[in-house]
PDB file of C-alpha atoms and ligand atoms in Angstrom:
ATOM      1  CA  UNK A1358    -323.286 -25.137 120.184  1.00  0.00           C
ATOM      2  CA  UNK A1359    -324.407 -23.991 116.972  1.00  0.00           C
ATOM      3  CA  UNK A1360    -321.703 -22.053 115.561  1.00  0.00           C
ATOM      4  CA  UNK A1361    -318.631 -23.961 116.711  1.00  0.00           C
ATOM      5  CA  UNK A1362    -316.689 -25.545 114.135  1.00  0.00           C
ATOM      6  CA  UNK A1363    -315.718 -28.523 115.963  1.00  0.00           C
ATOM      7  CA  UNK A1364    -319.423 -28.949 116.609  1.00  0.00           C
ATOM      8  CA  UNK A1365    -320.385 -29.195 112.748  1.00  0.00           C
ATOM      9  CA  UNK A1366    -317.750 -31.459 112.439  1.00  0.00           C
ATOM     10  CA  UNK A1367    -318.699 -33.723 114.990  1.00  0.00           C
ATOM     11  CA  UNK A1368    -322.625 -33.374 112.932  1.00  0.00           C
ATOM     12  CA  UNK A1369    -320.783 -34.171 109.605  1.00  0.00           C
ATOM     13  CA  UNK A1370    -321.777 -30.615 108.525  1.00  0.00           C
ATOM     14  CA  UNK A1371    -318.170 -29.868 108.153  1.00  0.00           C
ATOM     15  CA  UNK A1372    -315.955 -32.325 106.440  1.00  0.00           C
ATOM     16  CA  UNK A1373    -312.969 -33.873 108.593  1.00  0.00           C
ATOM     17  CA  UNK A1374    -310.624 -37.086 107.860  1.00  0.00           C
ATOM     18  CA  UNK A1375    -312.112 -39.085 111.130  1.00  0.00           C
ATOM     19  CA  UNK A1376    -309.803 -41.912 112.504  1.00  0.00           C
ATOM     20  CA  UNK A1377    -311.808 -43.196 114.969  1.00  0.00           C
ATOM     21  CA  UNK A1378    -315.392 -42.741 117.011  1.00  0.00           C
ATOM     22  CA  UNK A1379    -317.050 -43.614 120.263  1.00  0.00           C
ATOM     23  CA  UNK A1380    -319.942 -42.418 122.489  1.00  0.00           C
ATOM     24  CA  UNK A1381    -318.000 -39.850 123.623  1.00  0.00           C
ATOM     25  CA  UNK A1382    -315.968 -38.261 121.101  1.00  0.00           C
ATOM     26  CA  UNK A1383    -314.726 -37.886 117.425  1.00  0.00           C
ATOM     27  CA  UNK A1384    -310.975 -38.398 116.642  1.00  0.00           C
ATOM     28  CA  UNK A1385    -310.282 -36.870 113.449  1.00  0.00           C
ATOM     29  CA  UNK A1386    -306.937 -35.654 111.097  1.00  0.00           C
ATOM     30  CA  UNK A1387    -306.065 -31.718 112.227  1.00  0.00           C
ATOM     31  CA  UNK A1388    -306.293 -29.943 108.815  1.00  0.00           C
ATOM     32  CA  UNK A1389    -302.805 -27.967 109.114  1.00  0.00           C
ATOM     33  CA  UNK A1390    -300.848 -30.875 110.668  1.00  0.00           C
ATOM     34  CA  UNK A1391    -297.909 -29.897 113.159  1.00  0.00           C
ATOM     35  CA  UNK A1392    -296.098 -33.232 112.379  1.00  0.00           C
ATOM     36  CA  UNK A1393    -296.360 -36.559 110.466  1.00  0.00           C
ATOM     37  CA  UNK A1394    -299.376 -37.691 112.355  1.00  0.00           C
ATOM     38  CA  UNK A1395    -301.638 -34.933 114.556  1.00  0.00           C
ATOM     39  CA  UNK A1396    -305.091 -35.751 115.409  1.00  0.00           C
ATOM     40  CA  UNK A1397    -307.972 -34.018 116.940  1.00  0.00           C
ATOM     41  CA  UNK A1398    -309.696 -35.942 119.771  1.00  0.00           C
ATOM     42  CA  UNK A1399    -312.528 -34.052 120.145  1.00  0.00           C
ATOM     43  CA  UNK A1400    -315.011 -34.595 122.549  1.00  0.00           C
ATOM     44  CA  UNK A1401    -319.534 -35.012 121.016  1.00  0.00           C
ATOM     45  CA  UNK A1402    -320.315 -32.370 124.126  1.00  0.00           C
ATOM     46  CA  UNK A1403    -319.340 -28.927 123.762  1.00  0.00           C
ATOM     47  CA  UNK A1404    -317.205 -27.957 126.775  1.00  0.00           C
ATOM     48  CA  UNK A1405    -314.131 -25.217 126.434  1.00  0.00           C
ATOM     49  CA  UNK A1406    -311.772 -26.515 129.081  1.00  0.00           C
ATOM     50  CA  UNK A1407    -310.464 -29.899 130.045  1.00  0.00           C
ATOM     51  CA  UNK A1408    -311.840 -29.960 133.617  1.00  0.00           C
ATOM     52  CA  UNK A1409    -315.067 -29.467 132.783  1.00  0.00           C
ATOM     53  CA  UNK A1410    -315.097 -32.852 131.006  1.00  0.00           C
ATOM     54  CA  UNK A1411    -316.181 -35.735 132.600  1.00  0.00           C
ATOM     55  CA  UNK A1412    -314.290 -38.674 134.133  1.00  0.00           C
ATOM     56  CA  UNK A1413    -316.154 -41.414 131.705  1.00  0.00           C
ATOM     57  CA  UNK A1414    -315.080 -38.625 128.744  1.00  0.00           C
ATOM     58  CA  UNK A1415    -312.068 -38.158 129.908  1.00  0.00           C
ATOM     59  CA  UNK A1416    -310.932 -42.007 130.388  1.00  0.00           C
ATOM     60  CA  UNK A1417    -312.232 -42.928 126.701  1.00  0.00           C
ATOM     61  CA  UNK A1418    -310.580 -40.127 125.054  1.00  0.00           C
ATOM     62  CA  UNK A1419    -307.387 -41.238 127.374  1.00  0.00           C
ATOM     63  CA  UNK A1420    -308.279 -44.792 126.669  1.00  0.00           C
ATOM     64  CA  UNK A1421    -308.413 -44.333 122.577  1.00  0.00           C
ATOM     65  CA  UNK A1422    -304.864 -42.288 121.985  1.00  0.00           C
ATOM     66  CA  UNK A1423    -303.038 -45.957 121.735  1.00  0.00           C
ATOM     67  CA  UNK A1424    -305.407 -47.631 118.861  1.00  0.00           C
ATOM     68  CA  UNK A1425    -305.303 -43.696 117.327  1.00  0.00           C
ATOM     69  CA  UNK A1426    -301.683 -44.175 117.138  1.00  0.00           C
ATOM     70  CA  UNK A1427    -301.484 -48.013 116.430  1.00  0.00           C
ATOM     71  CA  UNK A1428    -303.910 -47.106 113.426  1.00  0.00           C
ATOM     72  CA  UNK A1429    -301.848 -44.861 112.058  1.00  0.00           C
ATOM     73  CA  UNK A1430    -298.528 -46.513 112.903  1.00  0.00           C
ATOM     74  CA  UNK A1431    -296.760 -44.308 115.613  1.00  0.00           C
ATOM     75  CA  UNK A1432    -297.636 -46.444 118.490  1.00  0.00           C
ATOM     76  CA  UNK A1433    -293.692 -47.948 118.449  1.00  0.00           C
ATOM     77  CA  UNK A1434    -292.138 -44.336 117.983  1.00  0.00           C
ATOM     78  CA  UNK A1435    -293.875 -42.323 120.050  1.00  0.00           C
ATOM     79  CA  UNK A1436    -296.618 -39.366 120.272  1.00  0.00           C
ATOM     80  CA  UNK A1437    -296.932 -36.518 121.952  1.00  0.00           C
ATOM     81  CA  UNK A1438    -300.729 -35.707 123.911  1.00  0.00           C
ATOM     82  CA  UNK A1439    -301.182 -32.008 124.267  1.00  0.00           C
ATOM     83  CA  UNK A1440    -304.147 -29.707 125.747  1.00  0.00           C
ATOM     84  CA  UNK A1441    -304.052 -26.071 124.757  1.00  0.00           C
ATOM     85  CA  UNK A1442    -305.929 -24.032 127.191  1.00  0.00           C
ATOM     86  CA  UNK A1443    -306.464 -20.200 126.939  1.00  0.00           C
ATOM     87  CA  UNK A1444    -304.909 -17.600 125.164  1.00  0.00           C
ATOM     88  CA  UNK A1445    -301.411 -17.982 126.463  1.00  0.00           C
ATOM     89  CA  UNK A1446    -301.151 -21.564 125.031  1.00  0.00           C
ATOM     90  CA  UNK A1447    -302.595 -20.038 121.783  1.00  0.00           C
ATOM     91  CA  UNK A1448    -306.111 -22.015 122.336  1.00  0.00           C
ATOM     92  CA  UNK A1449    -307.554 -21.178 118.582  1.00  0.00           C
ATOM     93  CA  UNK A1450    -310.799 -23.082 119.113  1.00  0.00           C
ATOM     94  CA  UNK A1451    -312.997 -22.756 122.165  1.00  0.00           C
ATOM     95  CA  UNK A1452    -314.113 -26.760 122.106  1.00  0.00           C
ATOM     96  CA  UNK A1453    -311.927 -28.346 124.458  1.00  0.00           C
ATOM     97  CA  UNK A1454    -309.158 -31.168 122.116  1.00  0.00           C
ATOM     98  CA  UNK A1455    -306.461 -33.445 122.734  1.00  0.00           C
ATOM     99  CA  UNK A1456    -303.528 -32.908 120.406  1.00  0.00           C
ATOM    100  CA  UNK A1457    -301.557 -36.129 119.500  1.00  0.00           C
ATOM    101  CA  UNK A1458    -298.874 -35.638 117.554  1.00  0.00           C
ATOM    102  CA  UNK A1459    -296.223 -38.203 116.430  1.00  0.00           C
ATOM    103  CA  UNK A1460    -294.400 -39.510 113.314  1.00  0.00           C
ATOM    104  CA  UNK A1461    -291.258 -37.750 113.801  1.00  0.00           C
ATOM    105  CA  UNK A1462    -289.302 -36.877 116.614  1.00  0.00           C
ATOM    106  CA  UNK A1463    -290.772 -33.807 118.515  1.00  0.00           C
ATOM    107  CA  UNK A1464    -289.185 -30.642 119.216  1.00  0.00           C
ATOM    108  CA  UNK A1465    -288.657 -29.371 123.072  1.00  0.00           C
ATOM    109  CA  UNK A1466    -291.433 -27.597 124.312  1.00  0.00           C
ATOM    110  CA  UNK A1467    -289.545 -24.364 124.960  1.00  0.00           C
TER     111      UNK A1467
HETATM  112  P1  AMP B1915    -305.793 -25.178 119.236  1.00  0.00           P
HETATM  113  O1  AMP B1915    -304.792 -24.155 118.826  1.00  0.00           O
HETATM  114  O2  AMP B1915    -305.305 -26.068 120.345  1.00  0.00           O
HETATM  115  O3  AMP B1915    -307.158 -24.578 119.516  1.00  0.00           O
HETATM  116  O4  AMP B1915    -305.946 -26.151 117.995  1.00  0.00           O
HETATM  117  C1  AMP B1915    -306.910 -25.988 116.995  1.00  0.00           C
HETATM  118  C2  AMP B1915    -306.509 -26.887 115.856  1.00  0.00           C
HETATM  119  O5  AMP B1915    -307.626 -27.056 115.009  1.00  0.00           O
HETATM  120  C3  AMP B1915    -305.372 -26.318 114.999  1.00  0.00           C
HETATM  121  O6  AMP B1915    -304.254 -27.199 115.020  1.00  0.00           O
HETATM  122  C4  AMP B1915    -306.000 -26.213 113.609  1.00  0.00           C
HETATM  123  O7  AMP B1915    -305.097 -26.538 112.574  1.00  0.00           O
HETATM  124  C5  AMP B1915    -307.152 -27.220 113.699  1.00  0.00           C
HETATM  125  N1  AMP B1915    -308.262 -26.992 112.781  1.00  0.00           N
HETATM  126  C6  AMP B1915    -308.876 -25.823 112.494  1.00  0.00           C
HETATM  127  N2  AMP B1915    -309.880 -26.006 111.607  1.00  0.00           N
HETATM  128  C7  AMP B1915    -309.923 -27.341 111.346  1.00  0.00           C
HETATM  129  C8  AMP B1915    -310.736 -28.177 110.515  1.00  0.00           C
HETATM  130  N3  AMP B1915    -311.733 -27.674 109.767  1.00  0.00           N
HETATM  131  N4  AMP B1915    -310.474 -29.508 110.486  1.00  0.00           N
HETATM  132  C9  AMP B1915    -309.464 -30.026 111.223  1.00  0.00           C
HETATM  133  N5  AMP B1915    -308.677 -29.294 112.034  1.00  0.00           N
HETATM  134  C10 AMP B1915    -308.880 -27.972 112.088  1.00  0.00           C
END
């Protein structure tokens, strides 16, 4: 999609701190960080909700949070994965992303 800002970061039209890259998606440092560590794992293919990602996109993002957090050292401690979806769960950008967040301990949910 043209216009999404995810998108021209994932063209490197848009700067971002990337932390790691596959076929499948870009993993890249969120630019107002709600801990020590939070990442973006952002999948290359514009979709806006987790389930309409695919299996093979779903098991590499899945598959890359442990060298994410082993790269930037919260793999011992701990990390927190986290979807926002819609407006309730105060989804800001429509280009579906897995949260992980770690380097201190987290806060309860509610
Ligand atoms: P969400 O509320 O789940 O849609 O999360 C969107 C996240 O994108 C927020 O945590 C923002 O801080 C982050 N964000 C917005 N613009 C950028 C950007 N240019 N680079 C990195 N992260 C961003």
């Amino acid at each position: 999609m043209t216009d999404c800002l995810f998108c021209k970061i994932i063209r490197e039209e848009i700067p971002s701190e990337q932390v790691l890259e596959t076929t499948n998606y870009v993993a890249f440092k969120d630019i107002h960080p709600k801990a020590p560590v939070h990442v973006l794992i952002v999948p290359k293919r514009h979709v806006e909700r987790p389930e309409e990602l695919r299996p093979e996109e779903i098991a590499d993002m899945l598959n890359g949070t442990e060298e994410i957090a082993q790269i930037l050292g919260v793999k011992e401690t701990g990390y927190r994965l986290l979807f926002n979806v819609g407006t309730h769960a105060g989804q800001e950008i429509d280009h579906v992303h897995l949260h992980l967040l770690g380097g201190a301990p987290a806060k309860s949910l509610y």
